[in-house]
Coordinates of C-alpha atoms in Angstrom, one line a residue:
M1 CA 20.4 3.9 15.4
K2 CA 17.7 4.9 17.9
D3 CA 14.4 3.4 18.0
S4 CA 11.9 6.3 17.7
P5 CA 9.7 7.1 20.7
D6 CA 6.9 4.9 20.9
I7 CA 3.2 6.4 20.3
A8 CA 2.6 7.5 24.0
E9 CA 5.6 9.4 24.1
Q10 CA 5.1 11.1 20.9
L11 CA 1.9 12.4 21.8
R12 CA 3.0 13.6 25.5
L13 CA 6.0 15.5 23.4
L14 CA 3.2 17.3 21.1
R15 CA 1.0 18.1 24.4
E16 CA 4.1 20.0 26.0
N17 CA 5.2 21.5 22.5
Y18 CA 1.2 22.5 22.2
A19 CA 1.2 24.3 25.9
Q20 CA 4.2 25.6 25.3
Q21 CA 3.2 27.4 21.9
L22 CA -0.1 28.8 23.3
P23 CA 1.0 31.7 25.2
A24 CA 2.3 33.0 21.7
K25 CA -0.7 31.8 20.0
L26 CA -3.0 34.1 22.4
A27 CA -0.7 36.5 22.0
Q28 CA -1.7 37.0 18.0
M29 CA -5.1 36.8 19.1
E30 CA -4.7 39.6 21.1
D31 CA -3.0 41.7 19.1
A32 CA -5.8 40.7 16.3
F33 CA -8.3 42.0 18.4
R34 CA -7.1 44.9 18.7
Q35 CA -7.0 45.8 15.3
C36 CA -10.4 44.2 14.6
D37 CA -11.7 47.2 13.3
N38 CA -9.7 47.2 10.5
M39 CA -11.4 44.4 8.2
V40 CA -8.1 43.2 7.0
E41 CA -7.6 41.8 10.6
L42 CA -10.9 40.3 11.3
P43 CA -10.0 37.3 9.0
N44 CA -7.0 36.4 10.7
L45 CA -9.1 36.6 14.1
R46 CA -11.5 33.8 12.9
H47 CA -8.4 31.7 11.5
L48 CA -6.9 31.9 14.7
A49 CA -10.3 31.3 16.6
H50 CA -10.7 28.1 14.1
S51 CA -6.9 27.1 15.0
L52 CA -7.4 26.9 18.7
A53 CA -11.7 25.4 18.2
G54 CA -10.4 22.6 16.4
S55 CA -7.1 21.6 18.7
G56 CA -7.9 22.8 22.2
A57 CA -9.3 19.4 23.2
T58 CA -7.2 17.3 21.3
F59 CA -4.6 18.6 23.4
G60 CA -6.3 18.2 27.0
Y61 CA -8.1 21.9 26.8
P62 CA -11.7 20.9 26.2
A63 CA -13.0 24.4 27.5
L64 CA -10.4 26.1 25.5
S65 CA -12.2 24.8 22.3
V66 CA -15.4 25.7 23.5
A67 CA -14.5 29.1 23.7
A68 CA -12.6 29.5 20.6
R69 CA -15.5 28.0 18.5
Q70 CA -17.7 30.6 20.1
L71 CA -15.4 33.2 19.1
E72 CA -14.8 32.1 15.7
T73 CA -18.7 32.0 15.1
L74 CA -19.1 35.8 16.2
V75 CA -16.6 37.2 14.2
D76 CA -17.7 34.9 11.0
S77 CA -21.1 36.5 11.8
A78 CA -19.3 39.5 11.1
L79 CA -17.7 38.8 8.2
C80 CA -20.3 37.1 6.5
D81 CA -22.2 40.1 6.6
G82 CA -19.0 42.4 5.7
R83 CA -18.8 44.5 8.6
P84 CA -16.8 44.9 11.5
L85 CA -17.4 43.9 14.7
T86 CA -20.2 45.8 16.7
P87 CA -19.8 47.4 20.4
K88 CA -21.9 44.4 21.9
E89 CA -19.9 41.6 20.0
S90 CA -16.4 43.4 21.0
D91 CA -17.5 43.2 24.4
T92 CA -18.5 39.3 24.1
A93 CA -15.0 38.9 21.9
A94 CA -13.1 40.6 24.9
R95 CA -14.5 38.1 27.4
L96 CA -14.0 35.2 25.6
I97 CA -10.5 36.0 24.9
K98 CA -9.9 36.4 28.4
T99 CA -11.7 33.4 29.1
L100 CA -9.4 31.3 26.8
G101 CA -6.2 33.0 28.8
R102 CA -7.7 31.5 31.9
E103 CA -8.4 28.3 30.0
A104 CA -4.9 28.1 28.9
H105 CA -3.6 27.6 32.1
N106 CA -6.1 24.7 32.8
P107 CA -5.2 21.6 30.8
I108 CA -7.1 18.6 32.1
V109 CA -5.0 16.0 33.1
P110 CA -5.0 13.5 30.0
A111 CA -6.6 9.8 30.0
P112 CA -4.4 6.9 29.7
A113 CA -3.5 6.4 26.1
P114 CA -6.0 3.8 24.5
A115 CA -5.3 0.7 23.5
L116 CA -5.0 1.4 20.0
P117 CA -5.0 -1.6 17.4
A118 CA -1.1 -1.9 15.9
S119 CA 0.4 -4.4 13.3
N120 CA 2.8 -6.8 15.0
L121 CA 3.5 -8.6 11.4
P122 CA 7.3 -9.5 10.8
E123 CA 8.4 -7.2 7.7
T124 CA 9.7 -10.1 6.1
E125 CA 7.6 -13.5 4.6
R126 CA 8.2 -16.6 6.0
K127 CA 9.3 -18.8 3.3
L128 CA 10.5 -21.8 4.9
I129 CA 8.5 -25.2 4.0
Y130 CA 8.4 -29.0 5.3
L131 CA 7.5 -31.2 2.7
V132 CA 6.7 -34.7 3.5
E133 CA 7.3 -37.1 0.5
D134 CA 8.6 -40.4 0.0
D135 CA 9.0 -40.5 -3.7
A136 CA 12.6 -39.0 -3.9
S137 CA 12.4 -37.9 -7.3
L138 CA 9.3 -36.2 -7.0
A139 CA 10.1 -34.4 -3.5
T140 CA 13.4 -33.2 -5.8
D141 CA 11.2 -31.8 -8.2
L142 CA 9.0 -29.7 -6.1
M143 CA 12.1 -28.6 -3.7
L144 CA 13.1 -27.0 -7.3
Q145 CA 10.0 -25.7 -8.4
L146 CA 9.1 -24.3 -5.0
G147 CA 12.9 -22.3 -5.1
H148 CA 12.2 -20.7 -8.5
F149 CA 9.2 -19.1 -6.6
G150 CA 11.6 -17.8 -3.5
Y151 CA 10.8 -20.7 -0.7
I152 CA 12.8 -22.9 1.0
V153 CA 12.3 -26.5 1.4
K154 CA 13.0 -28.8 4.1
S155 CA 12.8 -32.5 3.1
F156 CA 11.2 -35.6 4.7
E157 CA 10.9 -39.4 3.7
T158 CA 8.4 -40.1 6.6
P159 CA 5.9 -38.8 8.8
K160 CA 7.7 -40.2 11.8
Q161 CA 11.2 -38.0 10.6
L162 CA 8.8 -34.8 10.9
L163 CA 7.4 -35.9 13.8
E164 CA 11.4 -35.9 15.8
T165 CA 12.2 -33.1 14.1
P166 CA 11.7 -29.8 16.6
V167 CA 9.5 -27.4 14.2
D168 CA 11.3 -24.3 13.3
P169 CA 10.0 -21.1 14.3
T170 CA 10.0 -19.7 10.9
L171 CA 8.0 -22.3 9.0
A172 CA 5.2 -21.2 7.0
A173 CA 3.8 -24.3 5.9
V174 CA 3.4 -28.0 5.9
L175 CA 3.1 -30.2 2.8
M176 CA 2.2 -34.0 3.4
D177 CA 1.3 -36.7 1.1
I178 CA -1.5 -38.8 2.7
V179 CA 0.0 -42.2 1.6
F180 CA 3.2 -43.7 3.1
P181 CA 4.4 -47.1 3.8
Q182 CA 3.6 -47.2 7.3
G183 CA -0.4 -46.8 6.5
D184 CA -2.7 -45.3 3.7
L185 CA -3.9 -42.5 5.6
A186 CA 0.0 -41.8 8.0
G187 CA -0.2 -38.4 6.6
P188 CA -3.1 -37.0 8.4
E189 CA -2.5 -39.3 11.3
A190 CA 0.8 -37.7 12.0
I191 CA -0.7 -34.2 11.5
I192 CA -3.0 -34.7 14.3
Q193 CA -0.2 -36.0 16.9
L194 CA 1.7 -32.8 16.0
A195 CA -1.4 -30.6 16.7
V196 CA -2.2 -32.6 19.7
A197 CA 0.8 -32.1 21.5
K198 CA 0.5 -28.2 20.3
Q199 CA 3.8 -28.6 17.9
L200 CA 2.3 -27.4 14.9
R201 CA 0.4 -24.1 14.2
T202 CA 1.1 -23.3 10.8
P203 CA -1.3 -24.3 7.6
V204 CA -1.0 -27.8 5.9
I205 CA -1.6 -28.4 2.4
F206 CA -2.0 -32.0 1.9
F207 CA -1.5 -33.8 -2.0
S208 CA -1.9 -37.3 -2.9
S209 CA -2.7 -39.4 -5.7
R210 CA -5.7 -40.3 -4.0
N211 CA -9.2 -38.5 -4.6
D212 CA -11.5 -40.3 -2.4
L213 CA -13.8 -38.9 -0.2
T214 CA -12.2 -41.3 2.6
A215 CA -8.7 -39.5 1.9
R216 CA -10.4 -35.7 1.8
L217 CA -11.8 -36.5 4.9
A218 CA -9.0 -37.1 6.6
A219 CA -6.9 -34.5 5.7
A220 CA -9.8 -32.4 6.4
R221 CA -10.2 -33.9 10.3
A222 CA -6.5 -33.1 10.4
G223 CA -7.1 -29.7 9.9
G224 CA -5.7 -29.2 6.5
A225 CA -5.9 -26.2 4.7
A226 CA -6.1 -27.8 1.3
Y227 CA -5.9 -30.9 -1.0
L228 CA -4.3 -31.1 -4.2
V229 CA -4.1 -34.2 -6.5
K230 CA -0.8 -35.5 -7.9
P231 CA 0.4 -34.4 -9.8
V232 CA 0.6 -31.2 -8.5
D233 CA 0.1 -28.3 -10.6
V234 CA 3.0 -25.9 -9.3
G235 CA 1.1 -23.0 -10.5
E236 CA -1.5 -24.0 -8.0
L237 CA 0.4 -25.0 -5.4
I238 CA 1.9 -21.4 -5.2
S239 CA -1.4 -19.8 -5.7
R240 CA -2.4 -22.1 -2.5
L241 CA 0.8 -21.3 -1.0
D242 CA 0.7 -17.1 -0.9
S243 CA -2.9 -17.2 0.1
L244 CA -2.2 -18.7 3.5
V245 CA 1.4 -18.4 4.5
T246 CA 2.6 -14.6 3.0
D247 CA 3.0 -12.6 6.3
L248 CA 3.5 -9.6 4.6
P249 CA 0.7 -6.8 5.4
P250 CA -0.9 -5.2 2.7
E251 CA 0.6 -2.2 1.2
P252 CA -0.2 0.6 4.1
Y253 CA -2.8 2.4 3.6
R254 CA -1.8 6.5 2.9
V255 CA -3.3 9.2 4.4
L256 CA -2.2 13.0 3.3
I257 CA -3.4 15.5 5.8
V258 CA -3.9 18.9 5.0
D259 CA -3.9 21.4 7.9
D260 CA -2.6 25.0 8.6
N261 CA -2.5 23.8 12.3
S262 CA 1.2 22.0 12.4
P263 CA 0.7 20.5 16.0
L264 CA -2.6 19.0 15.3
A265 CA -1.5 17.4 12.4
S266 CA 1.3 16.1 13.8
H267 CA -1.3 14.6 16.2
N268 CA -3.4 13.2 14.0
A269 CA -0.8 11.6 12.0
V270 CA 0.7 10.1 14.9
T271 CA -2.7 8.5 15.6
L272 CA -3.1 6.7 12.3
Q273 CA 0.4 5.8 12.1
S274 CA -0.5 4.0 15.7
V275 CA -2.3 1.4 13.6
G276 CA 0.1 1.5 10.5
I277 CA -1.1 4.0 8.5
S278 CA 1.4 5.6 6.6
T279 CA 0.7 9.6 6.6
D280 CA 2.2 12.7 4.8
I281 CA 1.6 15.9 6.5
V282 CA 0.7 19.7 4.3
T283 CA 0.3 22.8 6.5
D284 CA 1.1 24.9 3.3
P285 CA -2.2 24.0 0.8
M286 CA -0.3 25.9 -2.2
T287 CA 2.2 22.7 -2.2
I288 CA -0.3 20.2 -2.3
L289 CA 0.4 19.2 -6.2
A290 CA 3.8 18.2 -5.7
H291 CA 2.6 16.4 -2.2
L292 CA -0.2 14.1 -4.5
D293 CA 2.6 13.3 -6.9
D294 CA 5.0 12.1 -4.4
F295 CA 2.8 10.3 -2.0
K296 CA -0.2 8.9 -4.3
P297 CA -2.6 8.9 -1.0
D298 CA -5.5 6.8 -0.9
L299 CA -7.3 9.4 1.2
V300 CA -7.0 13.1 1.7
L301 CA -7.9 14.4 5.5
M302 CA -8.2 18.2 5.0
D303 CA -9.2 21.2 6.9
M304 CA -12.0 23.3 5.9
Y305 CA -10.6 26.7 6.6
M306 CA -6.7 27.7 5.7
P307 CA -4.6 30.7 4.6
G308 CA -4.1 31.0 0.8
C309 CA -7.6 28.6 -0.1
T310 CA -10.0 26.9 1.4
G311 CA -10.8 23.1 2.1
A312 CA -13.6 23.3 -0.5
E313 CA -11.5 24.9 -3.1
L314 CA -8.5 22.3 -2.7
A315 CA -11.0 19.9 -2.8
A316 CA -12.4 21.1 -6.2
V317 CA -8.8 21.0 -7.6
I318 CA -8.3 17.8 -6.6
R319 CA -11.1 16.6 -8.5
Q320 CA -9.5 18.5 -11.6
L321 CA -7.1 15.8 -11.7
E322 CA -7.9 12.3 -13.5
N323 CA -5.7 10.4 -10.8
Y324 CA -7.8 11.6 -8.1
V325 CA -11.0 11.7 -8.9
L326 CA -12.2 8.7 -6.9
V327 CA -9.9 9.1 -4.1
P328 CA -11.8 9.8 -0.8
I329 CA -11.7 13.5 0.6
V330 CA -13.0 14.1 4.2
Y331 CA -13.2 17.6 5.7
L332 CA -12.0 17.7 9.4
S333 CA -13.2 21.0 10.6
T334 CA -15.0 22.7 13.5
E335 CA -17.4 24.0 10.6
T336 CA -21.2 22.8 11.7
D337 CA -23.3 25.2 9.5
T338 CA -25.4 22.3 7.6
D339 CA -25.8 24.8 4.3
R340 CA -21.6 25.3 4.4
R341 CA -21.2 21.5 4.6
L342 CA -23.2 20.7 2.0
I343 CA -21.9 22.9 -0.1
A344 CA -18.4 22.2 0.3
M345 CA -19.3 18.0 -0.4
Q346 CA -20.7 19.4 -3.8
L347 CA -17.5 20.9 -4.9
G348 CA -15.8 17.4 -4.2
A349 CA -15.4 16.1 -1.1
D350 CA -16.9 12.9 0.5
D351 CA -17.6 13.4 4.1
F352 CA -17.0 15.7 7.4
L353 CA -15.5 14.5 10.7
T354 CA -16.1 17.4 13.3
K355 CA -13.3 18.8 15.3
P356 CA -12.3 17.9 18.0
I357 CA -12.5 14.1 17.7
T358 CA -11.1 11.5 19.8
P359 CA -8.2 9.2 18.3
E360 CA -10.3 6.1 17.9
H361 CA -13.1 7.9 16.0
L362 CA -10.4 8.9 14.2
I363 CA -8.9 5.7 13.2
S364 CA -12.5 3.9 12.9
A365 CA -13.8 6.9 10.5
V366 CA -10.6 7.0 8.3
S367 CA -10.0 3.2 8.2
T368 CA -13.6 2.5 7.2
R369 CA -13.2 4.9 3.9
L370 CA -9.9 3.9 3.2
R371 CA -10.9 -0.4 3.1
R372 CA -14.1 1.1 0.8
Y373 CA -11.1 2.8 -1.8
R374 CA -8.9 0.4 -1.7
V375 CA -11.6 -2.3 -2.8
L376 CA -13.1 -0.2 -5.4
R377 CA -9.8 0.7 -6.9
S378 CA -8.8 -3.2 -7.0
H379 CA -11.9 -3.5 -9.4
I380 CA -10.9 -1.0 -11.7
E381 CA -7.1 -1.4 -11.7
Q382 CA -6.6 -5.0 -11.5
D383 CA -6.1 -7.3 -14.5
S384 CA -8.6 -10.5 -13.4
L385 CA -6.9 -13.2 -15.3
T386 CA -3.3 -12.2 -13.4
G387 CA -4.5 -10.3 -10.3
L388 CA -1.5 -7.6 -11.8
L389 CA -2.2 -3.6 -12.8
N390 CA -4.0 -3.5 -15.8
H391 CA -2.8 -1.8 -18.6
A392 CA -4.4 1.9 -17.9
A393 CA -3.1 1.8 -13.9
T394 CA 0.2 0.5 -15.2
K395 CA 0.6 3.6 -17.5
D396 CA -0.6 5.8 -14.8
R397 CA 2.3 4.3 -12.3
L398 CA 4.7 4.9 -15.0
T399 CA 3.7 8.2 -15.2
T400 CA 3.8 9.3 -11.7
E401 CA 7.0 7.6 -11.2
T402 CA 8.7 9.5 -14.2
A403 CA 7.7 12.6 -12.4
R404 CA 8.8 11.7 -9.3
A405 CA 12.0 10.8 -10.7
A406 CA 12.3 14.4 -12.5
R407 CA 11.3 16.1 -9.3
Q408 CA 14.1 14.2 -7.2
Q409 CA 16.8 13.6 -10.1
G410 CA 16.8 10.3 -9.2
V411 CA 16.6 7.0 -11.5
F412 CA 14.2 4.0 -11.9
C413 CA 13.9 1.4 -14.7
L414 CA 11.5 0.0 -17.0
A415 CA 11.4 -3.6 -18.0
V416 CA 8.7 -4.8 -20.9
L417 CA 8.6 -8.7 -20.7
D418 CA 7.0 -10.7 -23.8
L419 CA 6.4 -14.6 -23.4
D420 CA 8.3 -16.2 -26.1
H421 CA 6.3 -18.5 -28.7
F422 CA 2.9 -18.1 -26.8
K423 CA 0.6 -18.6 -29.7
N424 CA 2.4 -22.1 -29.8
V425 CA 1.5 -22.7 -26.7
N426 CA -2.3 -21.6 -27.2
D427 CA -2.6 -23.4 -30.3
T428 CA -0.8 -26.5 -29.0
Y429 CA -2.0 -26.8 -25.6
G430 CA -5.3 -24.5 -25.6
H431 CA -6.2 -21.0 -24.0
L432 CA -6.6 -22.3 -20.6
I433 CA -3.0 -23.6 -20.4
G434 CA -1.9 -20.2 -22.0
D435 CA -4.2 -18.8 -19.0
S436 CA -2.5 -20.9 -16.5
V437 CA 1.2 -20.0 -18.2
L438 CA 0.6 -16.4 -17.7
K439 CA -0.6 -16.4 -14.1
N440 CA 2.0 -18.3 -13.2
L441 CA 4.2 -15.8 -14.7
A442 CA 2.6 -13.0 -12.7
E443 CA 2.9 -14.8 -9.2
L444 CA 6.7 -15.4 -10.1
L445 CA 6.8 -11.8 -10.5
K446 CA 4.7 -10.9 -7.4
R447 CA 7.0 -13.3 -5.2
R448 CA 10.4 -12.3 -6.4
L449 CA 10.3 -8.5 -6.6
R450 CA 10.1 -5.9 -3.7
R451 CA 6.6 -4.3 -2.5
T452 CA 7.7 -1.1 -4.0
D453 CA 8.5 -2.5 -7.3
I454 CA 5.3 -2.0 -10.2
V455 CA 4.2 -5.1 -12.3
G456 CA 1.2 -4.9 -14.7
R457 CA 0.0 -6.6 -17.3
I458 CA -0.4 -4.3 -20.1
G459 CA -2.1 -6.6 -23.1
G460 CA -1.8 -10.6 -24.2
E461 CA 1.1 -12.5 -23.1
E462 CA 3.1 -8.6 -22.6
F463 CA 4.4 -7.5 -18.9
V464 CA 5.7 -4.5 -17.2
V465 CA 7.5 -4.1 -14.4
I466 CA 8.8 -0.6 -13.1
L467 CA 11.1 -0.6 -10.7
P468 CA 11.8 2.6 -8.4
D469 CA 15.2 3.7 -7.4
T470 CA 17.2 1.0 -9.1
D471 CA 19.8 1.3 -12.2
A472 CA 20.6 -0.6 -15.4
K473 CA 22.9 -2.9 -14.0
Q474 CA 20.6 -4.1 -11.0
A475 CA 17.8 -4.0 -13.5
I476 CA 19.4 -6.3 -15.9
Q477 CA 20.7 -8.6 -12.8
L478 CA 17.5 -9.3 -11.7
L479 CA 15.3 -9.6 -14.8
N480 CA 18.0 -12.6 -15.4
E481 CA 17.4 -14.0 -12.3
L482 CA 13.9 -13.7 -12.7
R483 CA 14.3 -15.1 -16.6
E484 CA 16.3 -17.9 -15.8
A485 CA 13.9 -19.2 -13.3
F486 CA 11.1 -18.9 -15.2
S487 CA 12.4 -20.9 -18.0
L488 CA 12.9 -23.7 -15.3
V489 CA 9.3 -23.8 -14.1
R490 CA 7.2 -26.5 -15.5
Q491 CA 3.8 -25.6 -16.9
R492 CA 1.3 -28.6 -16.7
A493 CA -0.7 -29.3 -19.6
S494 CA -2.2 -32.6 -18.5
R495 CA -1.8 -35.2 -15.9
D496 CA 1.2 -36.5 -17.6
L497 CA 2.5 -33.7 -19.8
T498 CA 4.7 -30.7 -18.7
F499 CA 6.5 -28.0 -20.8
T500 CA 8.8 -25.0 -20.1
T501 CA 8.5 -21.4 -21.9
T502 CA 10.4 -18.6 -21.7
F503 CA 10.5 -14.7 -22.0
S504 CA 12.4 -12.0 -23.8
C505 CA 12.6 -8.6 -21.9
G506 CA 13.8 -5.1 -23.1
I507 CA 14.7 -2.6 -20.2
A508 CA 15.4 1.1 -20.3
E509 CA 16.9 3.2 -17.9
Y510 CA 15.1 6.6 -17.2
Q511 CA 17.3 9.5 -18.2
L512 CA 16.4 12.8 -17.1
G513 CA 14.3 15.0 -19.5
A514 CA 12.9 11.8 -20.6
N515 CA 8.7 11.4 -20.5
A516 CA 7.3 8.4 -19.5
N517 CA 6.8 7.3 -23.6
D518 CA 10.4 8.3 -24.1
T519 CA 11.0 5.4 -21.7
H520 CA 8.5 2.9 -22.8
L521 CA 9.5 3.2 -26.7
L522 CA 13.1 2.5 -25.5
A523 CA 12.2 -0.6 -23.6
D524 CA 10.0 -1.5 -26.2
Q525 CA 12.8 -1.4 -29.0
A526 CA 14.9 -3.2 -26.5
L527 CA 12.7 -5.9 -26.4
Y528 CA 12.0 -6.1 -30.2
Q529 CA 15.9 -6.6 -30.4
A530 CA 15.4 -9.5 -27.4
K531 CA 13.4 -11.1 -29.7
Q532 CA 15.4 -10.7 -33.0
A533 CA 18.3 -12.1 -31.5
G534 CA 17.0 -15.5 -30.3
R535 CA 14.9 -14.7 -27.7
N536 CA 15.1 -15.7 -23.9
R537 CA 17.5 -13.1 -23.3
V538 CA 17.5 -9.4 -21.5
I539 CA 18.5 -6.6 -23.4
L540 CA 19.3 -3.1 -22.3
A541 CA 18.5 -0.4 -24.6
N542 CA 21.1 2.6 -25.4
S543 CA 19.6 6.0 -23.9
D544 CA 21.5 7.7 -26.8
E545 CA 18.7 6.0 -29.2
R546 CA 16.3 9.1 -27.0
K547 CA 18.7 11.8 -28.9
G548 CA 16.9 10.1 -32.2
D549 CA 20.4 9.4 -34.1
G550 CA 18.9 6.2 -35.6
S551 CA 21.8 4.0 -34.9
G552 CA 19.5 1.3 -33.5
A553 CA 22.4 0.3 -31.0
F554 CA 21.7 -1.8 -28.0
H555 CA 23.9 -3.2 -25.3
A556 CA 22.6 -6.8 -25.2
L557 CA 23.6 -9.2 -22.2

């Protein structure tokens, strides 16, 4: 498959296409002007002028934008008075249209494309860990524990072995003990040697049975990113590793561009894509509801004037939708009238950007609002203990995924997980240890699932996993792998006491015609069956249960 053209090439092609389409657009405008005595045609003339005013400068025709904006203002004045153009206004409009025709043949030479920041992060996470530990049993245990969370560990018995081994370019982090037979601070000293030789550019986590200031200072002077005291709490270690070595960028921002001017919408989309922002384009505002459900934007970038409805009217409709009450709506328009802007803002928008707009300004303005929205959304949607989605947010995601699967006749699976005998954990070891178990399960789910999968904690010890584009067979295999991995994770109750625990799981595969509650009910029933059958197992609900046959039939695996 051929690589997609780079950003500069895409923008060049868009400029060429715009230039090729200009004669037809001007012909449409001249035709509308000839019929402007007909009040039905006058709005069309205004719309055509509005389109050129907003797009001309973007594609290298700044003078064309100015003339089109003057024509738009002139026609808009007549429409606001509910009358046709006066003879004087018609003369002015005719001159402006001639100016448009002249300027269409005089594009400016585009300046070199600005160096837009782009993400060069790899598409997969670095998972290779170097472990330097002379206690063979501890090293083996840590390798197994880290393996349950998806890390690959290469072990060294001495710092000297590490120094003599070429550093793997995929290395994510080094776990280094402090004390070795070669010296009480041999670990930090080896890391300093690697750093001086510029052979190590990855974070180092030191761990040791020592908890004194001398050891901690040595680790800090060696550039240690963290210091853990033995016995190592695997949950804390995984949390530190995840924060240090995850190279995957955050979920890309999503911007829905609503503009009937297709070339301009495409240009803005390419500009935002150049910095890793995902975009979807709506050129027919009457189709926006389907785009909202499928794309789930973090921001809506919308023109003010479009056929069928105005941007302000569309913003009011978006604000009627519960899931989009807080999503930023930003107008990108040639509108400069302050009163109209204020009225439009009152109907639900957050800000105005003025056409034409430079790529740098568009990226900066949109990125700022996206970051604020993501922070706000995270506070609202996250479970405070585990960092997963909370109950309400999980419910919303299930409803959205159900609607998407229904429209696309797709498939997904819903898994409901519940920790086994969790009350005994709290009663035996205390609620703080219980919270640690919950966080460890959350970390395992986050590390072992795809970024497209949706994970939430819906209450107590119960979790939900939504697996888009996944059938029952795939879901069963995945959840059994997760169940087995979690059952091997040692939970630490105290310095000298560890224990293991398990979870049970019920899975339901979405069937066309079912709603979100149907699927959730089936998964809950399957979870109940898993508990009744002895716990620590995954059970798939029989889809016939939806039909209400009362048989209680489930597939246990």
